[in-house]
Short mmCIF file of C-alpha atoms in Angstrom, two decimals:
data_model
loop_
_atom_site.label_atom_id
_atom_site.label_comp_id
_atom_site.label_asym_id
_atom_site.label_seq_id
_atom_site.Cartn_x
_atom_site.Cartn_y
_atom_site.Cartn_z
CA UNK Q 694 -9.27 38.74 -6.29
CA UNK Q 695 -5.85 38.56 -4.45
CA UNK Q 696 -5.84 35.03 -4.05
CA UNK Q 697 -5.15 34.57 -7.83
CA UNK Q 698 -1.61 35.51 -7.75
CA UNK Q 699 -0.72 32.93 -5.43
CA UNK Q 700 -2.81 30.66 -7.17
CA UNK Q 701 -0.97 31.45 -10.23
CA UNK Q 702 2.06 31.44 -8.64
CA UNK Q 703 1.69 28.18 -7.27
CA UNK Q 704 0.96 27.04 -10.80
CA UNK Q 705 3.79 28.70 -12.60
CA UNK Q 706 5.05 27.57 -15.61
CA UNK Q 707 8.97 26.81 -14.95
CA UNK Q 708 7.49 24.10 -12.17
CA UNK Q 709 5.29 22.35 -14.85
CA UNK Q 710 8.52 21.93 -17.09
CA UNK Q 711 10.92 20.94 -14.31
CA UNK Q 712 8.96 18.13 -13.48
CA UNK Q 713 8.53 16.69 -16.72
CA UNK Q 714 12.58 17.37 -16.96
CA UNK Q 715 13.04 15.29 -13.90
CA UNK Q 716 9.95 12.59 -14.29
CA UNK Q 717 11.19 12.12 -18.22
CA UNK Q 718 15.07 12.63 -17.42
CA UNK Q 719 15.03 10.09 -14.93
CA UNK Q 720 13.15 7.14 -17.00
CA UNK Q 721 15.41 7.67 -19.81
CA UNK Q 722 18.05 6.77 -17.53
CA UNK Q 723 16.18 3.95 -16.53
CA UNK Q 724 15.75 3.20 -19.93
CA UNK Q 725 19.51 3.42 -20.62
CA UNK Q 726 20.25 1.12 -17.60
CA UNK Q 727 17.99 -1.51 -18.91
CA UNK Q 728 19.34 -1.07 -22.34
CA UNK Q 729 23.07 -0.96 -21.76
CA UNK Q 730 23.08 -3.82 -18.73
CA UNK Q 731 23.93 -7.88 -18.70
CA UNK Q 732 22.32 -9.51 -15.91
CA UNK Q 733 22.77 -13.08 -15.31
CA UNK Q 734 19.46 -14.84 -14.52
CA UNK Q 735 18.91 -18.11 -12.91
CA UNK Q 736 17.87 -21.41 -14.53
CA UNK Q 737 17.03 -24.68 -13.99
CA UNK Q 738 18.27 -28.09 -14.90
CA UNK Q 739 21.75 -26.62 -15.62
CA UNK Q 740 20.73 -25.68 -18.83
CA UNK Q 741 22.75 -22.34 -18.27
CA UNK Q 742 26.24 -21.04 -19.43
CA UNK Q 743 27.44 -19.73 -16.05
CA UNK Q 744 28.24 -20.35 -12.93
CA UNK Q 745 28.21 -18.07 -9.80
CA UNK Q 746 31.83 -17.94 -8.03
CA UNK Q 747 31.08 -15.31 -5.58
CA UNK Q 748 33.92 -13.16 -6.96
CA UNK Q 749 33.82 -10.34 -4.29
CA UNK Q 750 33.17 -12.72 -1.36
CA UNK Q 751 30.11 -10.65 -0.04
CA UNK Q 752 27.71 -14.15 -0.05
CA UNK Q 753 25.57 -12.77 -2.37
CA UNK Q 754 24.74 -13.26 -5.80
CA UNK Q 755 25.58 -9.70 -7.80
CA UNK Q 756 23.40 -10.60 -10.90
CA UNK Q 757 24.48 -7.66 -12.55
CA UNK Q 758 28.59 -8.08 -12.34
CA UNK Q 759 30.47 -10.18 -14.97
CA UNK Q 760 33.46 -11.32 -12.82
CA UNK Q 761 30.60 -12.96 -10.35
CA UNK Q 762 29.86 -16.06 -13.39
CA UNK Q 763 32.11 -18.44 -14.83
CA UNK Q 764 31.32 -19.93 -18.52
CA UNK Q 765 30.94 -23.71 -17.85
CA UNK Q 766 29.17 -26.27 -20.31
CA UNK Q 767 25.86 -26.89 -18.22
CA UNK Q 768 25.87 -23.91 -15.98
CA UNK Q 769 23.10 -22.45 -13.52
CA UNK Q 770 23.20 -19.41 -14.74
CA UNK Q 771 22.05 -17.50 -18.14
CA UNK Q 772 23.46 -14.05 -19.53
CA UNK Q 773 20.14 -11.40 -20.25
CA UNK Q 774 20.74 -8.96 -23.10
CA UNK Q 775 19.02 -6.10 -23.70
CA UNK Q 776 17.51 -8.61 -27.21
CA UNK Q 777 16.61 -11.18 -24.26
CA UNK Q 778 15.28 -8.27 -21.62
CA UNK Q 779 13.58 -6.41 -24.73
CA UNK Q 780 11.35 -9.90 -25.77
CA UNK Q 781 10.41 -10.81 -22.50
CA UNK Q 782 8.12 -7.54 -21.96
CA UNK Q 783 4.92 -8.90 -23.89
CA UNK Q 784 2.30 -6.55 -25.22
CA UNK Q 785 -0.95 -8.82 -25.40
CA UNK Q 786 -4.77 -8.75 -24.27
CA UNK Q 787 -3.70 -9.19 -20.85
CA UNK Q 788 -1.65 -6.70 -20.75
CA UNK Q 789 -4.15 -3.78 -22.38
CA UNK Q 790 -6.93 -5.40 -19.87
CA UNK Q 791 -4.77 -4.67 -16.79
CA UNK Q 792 -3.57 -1.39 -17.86
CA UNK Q 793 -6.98 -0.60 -18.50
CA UNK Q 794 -7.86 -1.74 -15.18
CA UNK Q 795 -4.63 0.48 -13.60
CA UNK Q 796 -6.98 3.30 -15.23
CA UNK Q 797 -10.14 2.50 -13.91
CA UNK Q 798 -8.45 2.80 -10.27
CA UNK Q 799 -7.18 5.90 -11.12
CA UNK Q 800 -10.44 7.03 -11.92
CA UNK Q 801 -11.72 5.57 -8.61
CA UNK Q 802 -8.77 7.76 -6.25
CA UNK Q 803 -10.33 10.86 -7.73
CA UNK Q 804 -13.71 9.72 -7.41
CA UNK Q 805 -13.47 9.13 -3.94
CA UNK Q 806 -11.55 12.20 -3.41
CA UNK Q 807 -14.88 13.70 -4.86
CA UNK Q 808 -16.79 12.30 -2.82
CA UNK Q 809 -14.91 13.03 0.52
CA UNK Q 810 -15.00 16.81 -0.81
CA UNK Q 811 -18.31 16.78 -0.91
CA UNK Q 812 -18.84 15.99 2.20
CA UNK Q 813 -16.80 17.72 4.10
CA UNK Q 814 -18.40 20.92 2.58
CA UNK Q 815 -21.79 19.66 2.96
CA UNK Q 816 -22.52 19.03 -0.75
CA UNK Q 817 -21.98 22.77 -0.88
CA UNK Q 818 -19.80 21.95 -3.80
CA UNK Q 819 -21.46 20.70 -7.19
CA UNK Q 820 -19.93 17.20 -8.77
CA UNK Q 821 -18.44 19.60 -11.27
CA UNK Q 822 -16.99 22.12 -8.90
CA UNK Q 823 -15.67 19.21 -6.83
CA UNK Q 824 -13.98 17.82 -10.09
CA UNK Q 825 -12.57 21.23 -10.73
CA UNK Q 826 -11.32 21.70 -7.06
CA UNK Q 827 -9.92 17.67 -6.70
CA UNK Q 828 -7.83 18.42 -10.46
CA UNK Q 829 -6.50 21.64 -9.27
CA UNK Q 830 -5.28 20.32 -5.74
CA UNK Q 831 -3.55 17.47 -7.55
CA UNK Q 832 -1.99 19.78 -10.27
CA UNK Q 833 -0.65 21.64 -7.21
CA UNK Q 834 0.55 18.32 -5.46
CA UNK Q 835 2.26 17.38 -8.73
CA UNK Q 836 4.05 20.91 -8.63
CA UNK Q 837 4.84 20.83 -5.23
CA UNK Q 838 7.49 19.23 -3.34
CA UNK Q 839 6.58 15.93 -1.89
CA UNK Q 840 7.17 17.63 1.49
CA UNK Q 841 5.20 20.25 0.77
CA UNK Q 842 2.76 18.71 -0.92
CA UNK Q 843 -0.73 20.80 -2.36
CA UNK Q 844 -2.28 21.21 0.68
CA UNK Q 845 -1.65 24.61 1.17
CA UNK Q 846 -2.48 25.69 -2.30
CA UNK Q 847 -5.90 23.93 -2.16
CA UNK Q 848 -7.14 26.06 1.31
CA UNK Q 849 -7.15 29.07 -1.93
CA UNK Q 850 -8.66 27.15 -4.34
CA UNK Q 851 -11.60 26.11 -2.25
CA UNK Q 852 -11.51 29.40 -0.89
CA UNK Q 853 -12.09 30.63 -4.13
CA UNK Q 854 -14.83 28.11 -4.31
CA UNK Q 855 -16.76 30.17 -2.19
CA UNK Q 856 -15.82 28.18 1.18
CA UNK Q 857 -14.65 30.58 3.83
CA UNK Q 858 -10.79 30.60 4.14
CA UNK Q 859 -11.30 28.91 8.10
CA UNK Q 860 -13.27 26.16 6.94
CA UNK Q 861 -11.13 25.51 3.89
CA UNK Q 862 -8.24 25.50 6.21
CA UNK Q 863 -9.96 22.77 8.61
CA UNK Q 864 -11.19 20.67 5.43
CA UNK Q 865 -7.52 20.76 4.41
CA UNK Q 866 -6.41 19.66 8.00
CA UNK Q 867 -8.88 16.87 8.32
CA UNK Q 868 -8.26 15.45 5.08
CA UNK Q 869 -4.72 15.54 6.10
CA UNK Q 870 -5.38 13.89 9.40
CA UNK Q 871 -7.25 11.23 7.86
CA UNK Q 872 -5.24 10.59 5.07
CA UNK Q 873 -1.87 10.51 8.09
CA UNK Q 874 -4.64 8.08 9.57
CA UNK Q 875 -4.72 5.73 7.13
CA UNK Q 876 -1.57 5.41 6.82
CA UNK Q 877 -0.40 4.41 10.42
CA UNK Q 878 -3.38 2.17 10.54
CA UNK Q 879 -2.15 0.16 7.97
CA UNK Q 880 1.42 -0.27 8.97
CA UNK Q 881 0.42 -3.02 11.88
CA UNK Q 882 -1.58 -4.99 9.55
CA UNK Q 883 1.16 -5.35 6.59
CA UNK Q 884 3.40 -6.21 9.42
CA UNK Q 885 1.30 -9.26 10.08
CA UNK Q 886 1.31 -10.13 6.92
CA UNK Q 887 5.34 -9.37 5.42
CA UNK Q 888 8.72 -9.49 7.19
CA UNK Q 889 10.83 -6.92 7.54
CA UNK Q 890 13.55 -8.43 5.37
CA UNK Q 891 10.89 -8.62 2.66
CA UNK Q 892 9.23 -5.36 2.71
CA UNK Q 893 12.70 -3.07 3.17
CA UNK Q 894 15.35 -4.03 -0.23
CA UNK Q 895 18.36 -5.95 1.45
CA UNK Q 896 19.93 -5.43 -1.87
CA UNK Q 897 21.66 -2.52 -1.74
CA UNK Q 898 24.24 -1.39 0.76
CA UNK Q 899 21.82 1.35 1.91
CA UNK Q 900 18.97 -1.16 3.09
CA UNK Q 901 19.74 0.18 6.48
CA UNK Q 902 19.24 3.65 5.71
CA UNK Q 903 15.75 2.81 4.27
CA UNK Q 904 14.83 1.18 7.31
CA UNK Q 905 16.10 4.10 9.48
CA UNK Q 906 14.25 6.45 7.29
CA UNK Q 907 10.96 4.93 7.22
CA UNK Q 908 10.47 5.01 10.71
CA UNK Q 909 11.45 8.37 11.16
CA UNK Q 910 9.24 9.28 9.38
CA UNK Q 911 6.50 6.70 10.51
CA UNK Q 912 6.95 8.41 13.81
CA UNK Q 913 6.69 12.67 12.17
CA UNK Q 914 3.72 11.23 10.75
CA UNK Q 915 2.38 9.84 13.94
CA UNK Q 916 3.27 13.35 15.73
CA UNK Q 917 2.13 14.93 13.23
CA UNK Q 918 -1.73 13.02 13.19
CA UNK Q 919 -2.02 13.59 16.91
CA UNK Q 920 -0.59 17.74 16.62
CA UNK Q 921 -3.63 17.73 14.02
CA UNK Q 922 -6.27 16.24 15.88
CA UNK Q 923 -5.32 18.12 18.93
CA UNK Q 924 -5.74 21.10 16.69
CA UNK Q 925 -9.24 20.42 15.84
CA UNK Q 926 -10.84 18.46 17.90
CA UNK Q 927 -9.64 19.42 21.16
CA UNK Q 928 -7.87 22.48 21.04
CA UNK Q 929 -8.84 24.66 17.78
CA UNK Q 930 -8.19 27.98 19.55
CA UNK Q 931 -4.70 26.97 19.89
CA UNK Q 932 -4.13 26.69 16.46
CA UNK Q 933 -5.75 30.09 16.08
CA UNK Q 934 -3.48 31.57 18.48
CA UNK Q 935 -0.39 29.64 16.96
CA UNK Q 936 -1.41 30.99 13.62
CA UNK Q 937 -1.32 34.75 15.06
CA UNK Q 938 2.07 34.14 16.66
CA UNK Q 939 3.77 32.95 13.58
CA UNK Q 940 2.37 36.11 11.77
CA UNK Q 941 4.49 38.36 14.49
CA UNK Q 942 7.46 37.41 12.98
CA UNK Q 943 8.72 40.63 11.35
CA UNK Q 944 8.42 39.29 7.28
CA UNK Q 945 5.05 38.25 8.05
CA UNK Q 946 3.51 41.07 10.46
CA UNK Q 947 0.87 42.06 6.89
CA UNK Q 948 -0.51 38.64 7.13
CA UNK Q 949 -1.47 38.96 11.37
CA UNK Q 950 -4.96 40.04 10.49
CA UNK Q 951 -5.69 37.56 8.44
CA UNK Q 952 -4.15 35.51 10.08
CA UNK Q 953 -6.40 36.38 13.34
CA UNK Q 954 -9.68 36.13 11.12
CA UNK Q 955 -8.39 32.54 10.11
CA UNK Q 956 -7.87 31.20 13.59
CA UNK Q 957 -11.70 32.48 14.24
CA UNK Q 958 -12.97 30.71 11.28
CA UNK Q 959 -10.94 27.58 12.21
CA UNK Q 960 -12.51 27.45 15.61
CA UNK Q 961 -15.81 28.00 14.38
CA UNK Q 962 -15.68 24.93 11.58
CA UNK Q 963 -13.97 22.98 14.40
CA UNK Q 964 -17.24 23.80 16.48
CA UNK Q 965 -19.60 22.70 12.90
CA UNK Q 966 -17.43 19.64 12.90
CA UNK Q 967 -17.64 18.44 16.34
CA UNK Q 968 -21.55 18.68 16.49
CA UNK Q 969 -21.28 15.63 13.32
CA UNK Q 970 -22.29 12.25 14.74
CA UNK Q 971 -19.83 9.20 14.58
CA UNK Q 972 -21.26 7.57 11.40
CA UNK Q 973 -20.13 10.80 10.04
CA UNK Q 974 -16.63 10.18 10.54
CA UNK Q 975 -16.50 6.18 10.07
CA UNK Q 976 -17.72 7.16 6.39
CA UNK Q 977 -15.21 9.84 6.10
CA UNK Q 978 -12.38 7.36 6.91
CA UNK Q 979 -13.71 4.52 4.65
CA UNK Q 980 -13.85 6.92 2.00
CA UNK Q 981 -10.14 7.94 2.67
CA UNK Q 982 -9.59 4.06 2.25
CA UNK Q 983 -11.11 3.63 -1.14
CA UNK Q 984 -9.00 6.53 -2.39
CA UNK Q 985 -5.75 4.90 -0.99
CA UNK Q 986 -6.24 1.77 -1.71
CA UNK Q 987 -7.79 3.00 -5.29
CA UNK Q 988 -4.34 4.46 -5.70
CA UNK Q 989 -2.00 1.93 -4.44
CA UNK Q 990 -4.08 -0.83 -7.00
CA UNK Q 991 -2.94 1.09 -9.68
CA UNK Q 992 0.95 -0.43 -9.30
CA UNK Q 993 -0.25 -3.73 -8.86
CA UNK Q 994 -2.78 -3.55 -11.77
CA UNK Q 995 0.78 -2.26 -14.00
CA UNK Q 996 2.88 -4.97 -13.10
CA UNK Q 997 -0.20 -7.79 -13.16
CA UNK Q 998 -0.21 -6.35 -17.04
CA UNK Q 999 3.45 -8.02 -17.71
CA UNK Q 1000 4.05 -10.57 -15.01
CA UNK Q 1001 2.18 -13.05 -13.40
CA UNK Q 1002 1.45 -12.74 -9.75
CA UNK Q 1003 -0.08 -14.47 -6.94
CA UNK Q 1004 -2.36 -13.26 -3.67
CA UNK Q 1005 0.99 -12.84 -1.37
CA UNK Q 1006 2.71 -11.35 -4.19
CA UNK Q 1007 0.14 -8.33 -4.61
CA UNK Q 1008 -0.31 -7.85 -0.49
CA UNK Q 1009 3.55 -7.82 -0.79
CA UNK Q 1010 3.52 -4.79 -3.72
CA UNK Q 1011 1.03 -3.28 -1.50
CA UNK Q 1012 3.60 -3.28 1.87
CA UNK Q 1013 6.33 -1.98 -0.49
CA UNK Q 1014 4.42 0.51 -1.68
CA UNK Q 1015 4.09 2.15 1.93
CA UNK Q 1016 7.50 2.73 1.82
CA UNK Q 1017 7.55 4.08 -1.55
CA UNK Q 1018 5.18 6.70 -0.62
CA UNK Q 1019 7.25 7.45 2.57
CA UNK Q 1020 10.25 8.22 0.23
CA UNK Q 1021 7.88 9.70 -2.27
CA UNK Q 1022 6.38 12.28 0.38
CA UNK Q 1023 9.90 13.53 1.98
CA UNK Q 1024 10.92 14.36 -1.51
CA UNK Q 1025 12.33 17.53 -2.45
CA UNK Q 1026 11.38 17.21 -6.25
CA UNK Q 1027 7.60 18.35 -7.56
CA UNK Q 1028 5.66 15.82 -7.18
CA UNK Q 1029 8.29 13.20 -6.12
CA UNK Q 1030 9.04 13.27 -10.10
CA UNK Q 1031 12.59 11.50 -10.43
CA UNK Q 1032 12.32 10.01 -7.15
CA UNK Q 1033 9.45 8.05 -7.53
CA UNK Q 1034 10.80 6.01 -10.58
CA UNK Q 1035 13.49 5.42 -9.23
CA UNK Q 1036 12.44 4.05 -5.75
CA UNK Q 1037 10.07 1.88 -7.84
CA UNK Q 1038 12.42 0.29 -9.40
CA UNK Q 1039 14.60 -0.10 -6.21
CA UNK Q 1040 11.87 -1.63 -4.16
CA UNK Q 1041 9.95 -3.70 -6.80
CA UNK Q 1042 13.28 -4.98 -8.09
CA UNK Q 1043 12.30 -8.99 -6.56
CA UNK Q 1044 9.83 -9.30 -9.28
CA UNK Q 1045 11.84 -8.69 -12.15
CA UNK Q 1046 15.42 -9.17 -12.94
CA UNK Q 1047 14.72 -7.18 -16.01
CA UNK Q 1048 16.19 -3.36 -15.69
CA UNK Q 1049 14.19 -2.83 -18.64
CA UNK Q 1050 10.94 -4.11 -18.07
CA UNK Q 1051 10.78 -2.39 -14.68
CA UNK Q 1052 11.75 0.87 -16.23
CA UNK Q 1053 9.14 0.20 -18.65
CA UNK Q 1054 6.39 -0.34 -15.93
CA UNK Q 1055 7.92 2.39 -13.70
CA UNK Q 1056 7.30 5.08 -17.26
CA UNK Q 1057 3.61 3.35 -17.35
CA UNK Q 1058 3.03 3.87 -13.68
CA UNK Q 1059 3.71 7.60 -13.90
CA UNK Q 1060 2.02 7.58 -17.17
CA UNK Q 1061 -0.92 6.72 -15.91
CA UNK Q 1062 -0.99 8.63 -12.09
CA UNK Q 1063 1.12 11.87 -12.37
CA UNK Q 1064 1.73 13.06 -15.98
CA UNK Q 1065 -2.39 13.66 -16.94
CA UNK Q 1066 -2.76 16.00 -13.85
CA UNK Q 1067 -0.04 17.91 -15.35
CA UNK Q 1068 -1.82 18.37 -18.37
CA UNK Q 1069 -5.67 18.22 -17.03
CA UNK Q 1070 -4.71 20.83 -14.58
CA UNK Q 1071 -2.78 22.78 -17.32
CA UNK Q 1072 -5.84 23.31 -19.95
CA UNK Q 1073 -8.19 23.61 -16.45
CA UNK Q 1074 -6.25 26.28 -14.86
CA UNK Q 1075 -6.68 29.10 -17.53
CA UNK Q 1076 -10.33 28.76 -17.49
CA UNK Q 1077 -11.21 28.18 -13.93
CA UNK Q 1078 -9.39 31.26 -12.84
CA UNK Q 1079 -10.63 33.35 -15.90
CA UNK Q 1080 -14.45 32.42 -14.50
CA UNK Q 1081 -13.53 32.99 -10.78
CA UNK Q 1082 -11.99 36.22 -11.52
CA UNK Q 1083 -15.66 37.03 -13.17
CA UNK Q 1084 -17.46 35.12 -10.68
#
């Protein structure tokens, strides 16, 4: 019964409304940039109107600045208007099949997450109760800060699930661990397949500052996998004992028995988890890899719905996309909303010249993976609290 507050808290309605201000205030922008800019777009043949004069003398080709082109009879160059930008996005069968298929992985991430829920509780948790517990921790995600993320919110709701707070806590970690996991894994292997120069934007002035960024925090995420598997698989009592020290602190000294009864139930689900064979935990991680790669799909299903791409070009979306999610999860905004359009169109920029057409695929993206947990969790949250509190 006191864990609803928080809960509710957590769930509160100004956060709901500031992210669709920032998720909706920032495509419109995007929307407005697409409209409102001339880009000059390269042909073949010298069937153009322009030519490129390199203007600014910085060697590259500044597709979006006016003094850069020079009208000539048979030119390289064409000018894009927003009539030009505005007929090339097409709205045919392909395009519904892929944006159905952009759903089905969608459907897929939470599926997995299901399925991982399940068994880290042991099947103690029904398909239904799962689906209730996976919508509620990704309402909170979308509330939360991509820093903070949901995590902490879901130890309540699956303590309110019946799961003792300790275990929910080491579920939590674990998925956290292996969802860090995944994620460093993965960075060799698009490294053997994409250059540096093509997976960071060169772009922009700031191309540096991505770089810089994304390792940093390649490296907090590194720390922060082996901190957590320290915590449970070698160490658990530490955390306990960590957990008891923070709560000394003089604005949380209410919390330090709690706090103490945590750190026991910690160490015992770190005992319950240890005692699980190794099968148990390759399944675990390939389950952690369908709901990733479930999720990253989605972006290339949106943009296979209006352009036409190759193998390379799809394993090169997926690279991008690591950063994306870096910049997405360091973000101060709930649920990276604001930030996450407009990194997409930043880093996806190569396969489009069109402003427009990647604002519109940006809006579809979010469309389709952040804006329906907003509303699922919405209409869930009302009732699944009302039958807890009953429960």
């Amino acid at each position: 019964m006191q864990k609803a507050p928080i809960v509710q808290k957590s769930f509160s309605s100004w956060k709901i409304k500031l992210a669709i201000l920032l998720g909706v205030g920032i495509s419109l922008w995007m929307l407005y940039r697409g409209i409102s800019e001339e880009r000059f777009i390269p042909v073949e043949n010298k069937s153009g109107d322009y030519n490129w004069i390199d203007a600014n003398g910085d060697g590259n080709v500044n597709s979006n600045l006016s003094a850069e082109f020079n009208a000539v009879p048979k030119g390289d160059y064409v000018k894009q208007t927003f009539t030009d930008a505005l007929s090339a996005i097409r709205w045919n069968s392909k395009t519904f099949l892929w944006l159905g298929v952009a759903l089905l992985f969608m459907v897929g991430r939470d599926f997995f997450y299901m399925l991982r829920i399940r068994l880290l509780t042991n099947k103690e948790l029904t398909w239904k109760s799962s689906f209730s517990v996976i919508m509620l921790w990704e309402f909170a995600s979308a509330l939360s800060p991509g820093v903070v993320g949901g995590a902490a919110v879901a130890m309540f709701i699956l303590k309110r699930e019946k799961i003792a707070l300790g275990r929910s806590t080491a579920i939590v970690l674990i998925t956290t661990l292996f969802d860090n996991l995944f994620y460093i894994i993965l960075i060799p292997f698009v490294f053997l397949f994409i250059g540096q120069a093509d997976l960071f934007p060169t772009e922009t002035a700031g191309s540096l500052t991505v770089q810089y960024v994304f390792w940093i925090g390649f490296s907090v995420i590194l720390f922060l996998s082996l901190f957590l598997f320290t915590a449970i698989f070698i160490g658990p009592q530490l955390a306990g004992k960590l957990l008891v020290t923070i709560c000394k602190l003089p604005f949380l000294t209410k919390w330090r028995d709690r706090a103490s009864k945590t750190g026991e139930d910690i160490v015992l689900a770190a005992t319950e988890f240890k005692k699980e064979n190794l099968f148990y935990w390759i399944k675990l991680f390939l389950i952690t890899c369908g709901s990733w790669i479930s999720r990253y799909l989605v972006i290339n299903a949106v943009l296979q719905a209006f352009l036409v791409l190759g193998f390379m070009d799809h394993i090169l979306i997926l690279g991008k996309q690591l950063v994306l999610w870096l910049f997405m999860l360091i973000s101060p905004t709930p649920g990276a909303s604001g930030v996450a359009e407009y990194a997409f169109g930043e880093l996806l920029s190569g396969f489009s010249q069109s402003a427009l057409l990647l604002a519109t695929m940006a809006i579809i993206w979010r469309l389709i993976s952040y804006f329906p947990y907003l509303f699922i969790g919405a209409v869930m949250l009302p009732r699944w609290l009302g039958k807890k509190n009953k429960g």
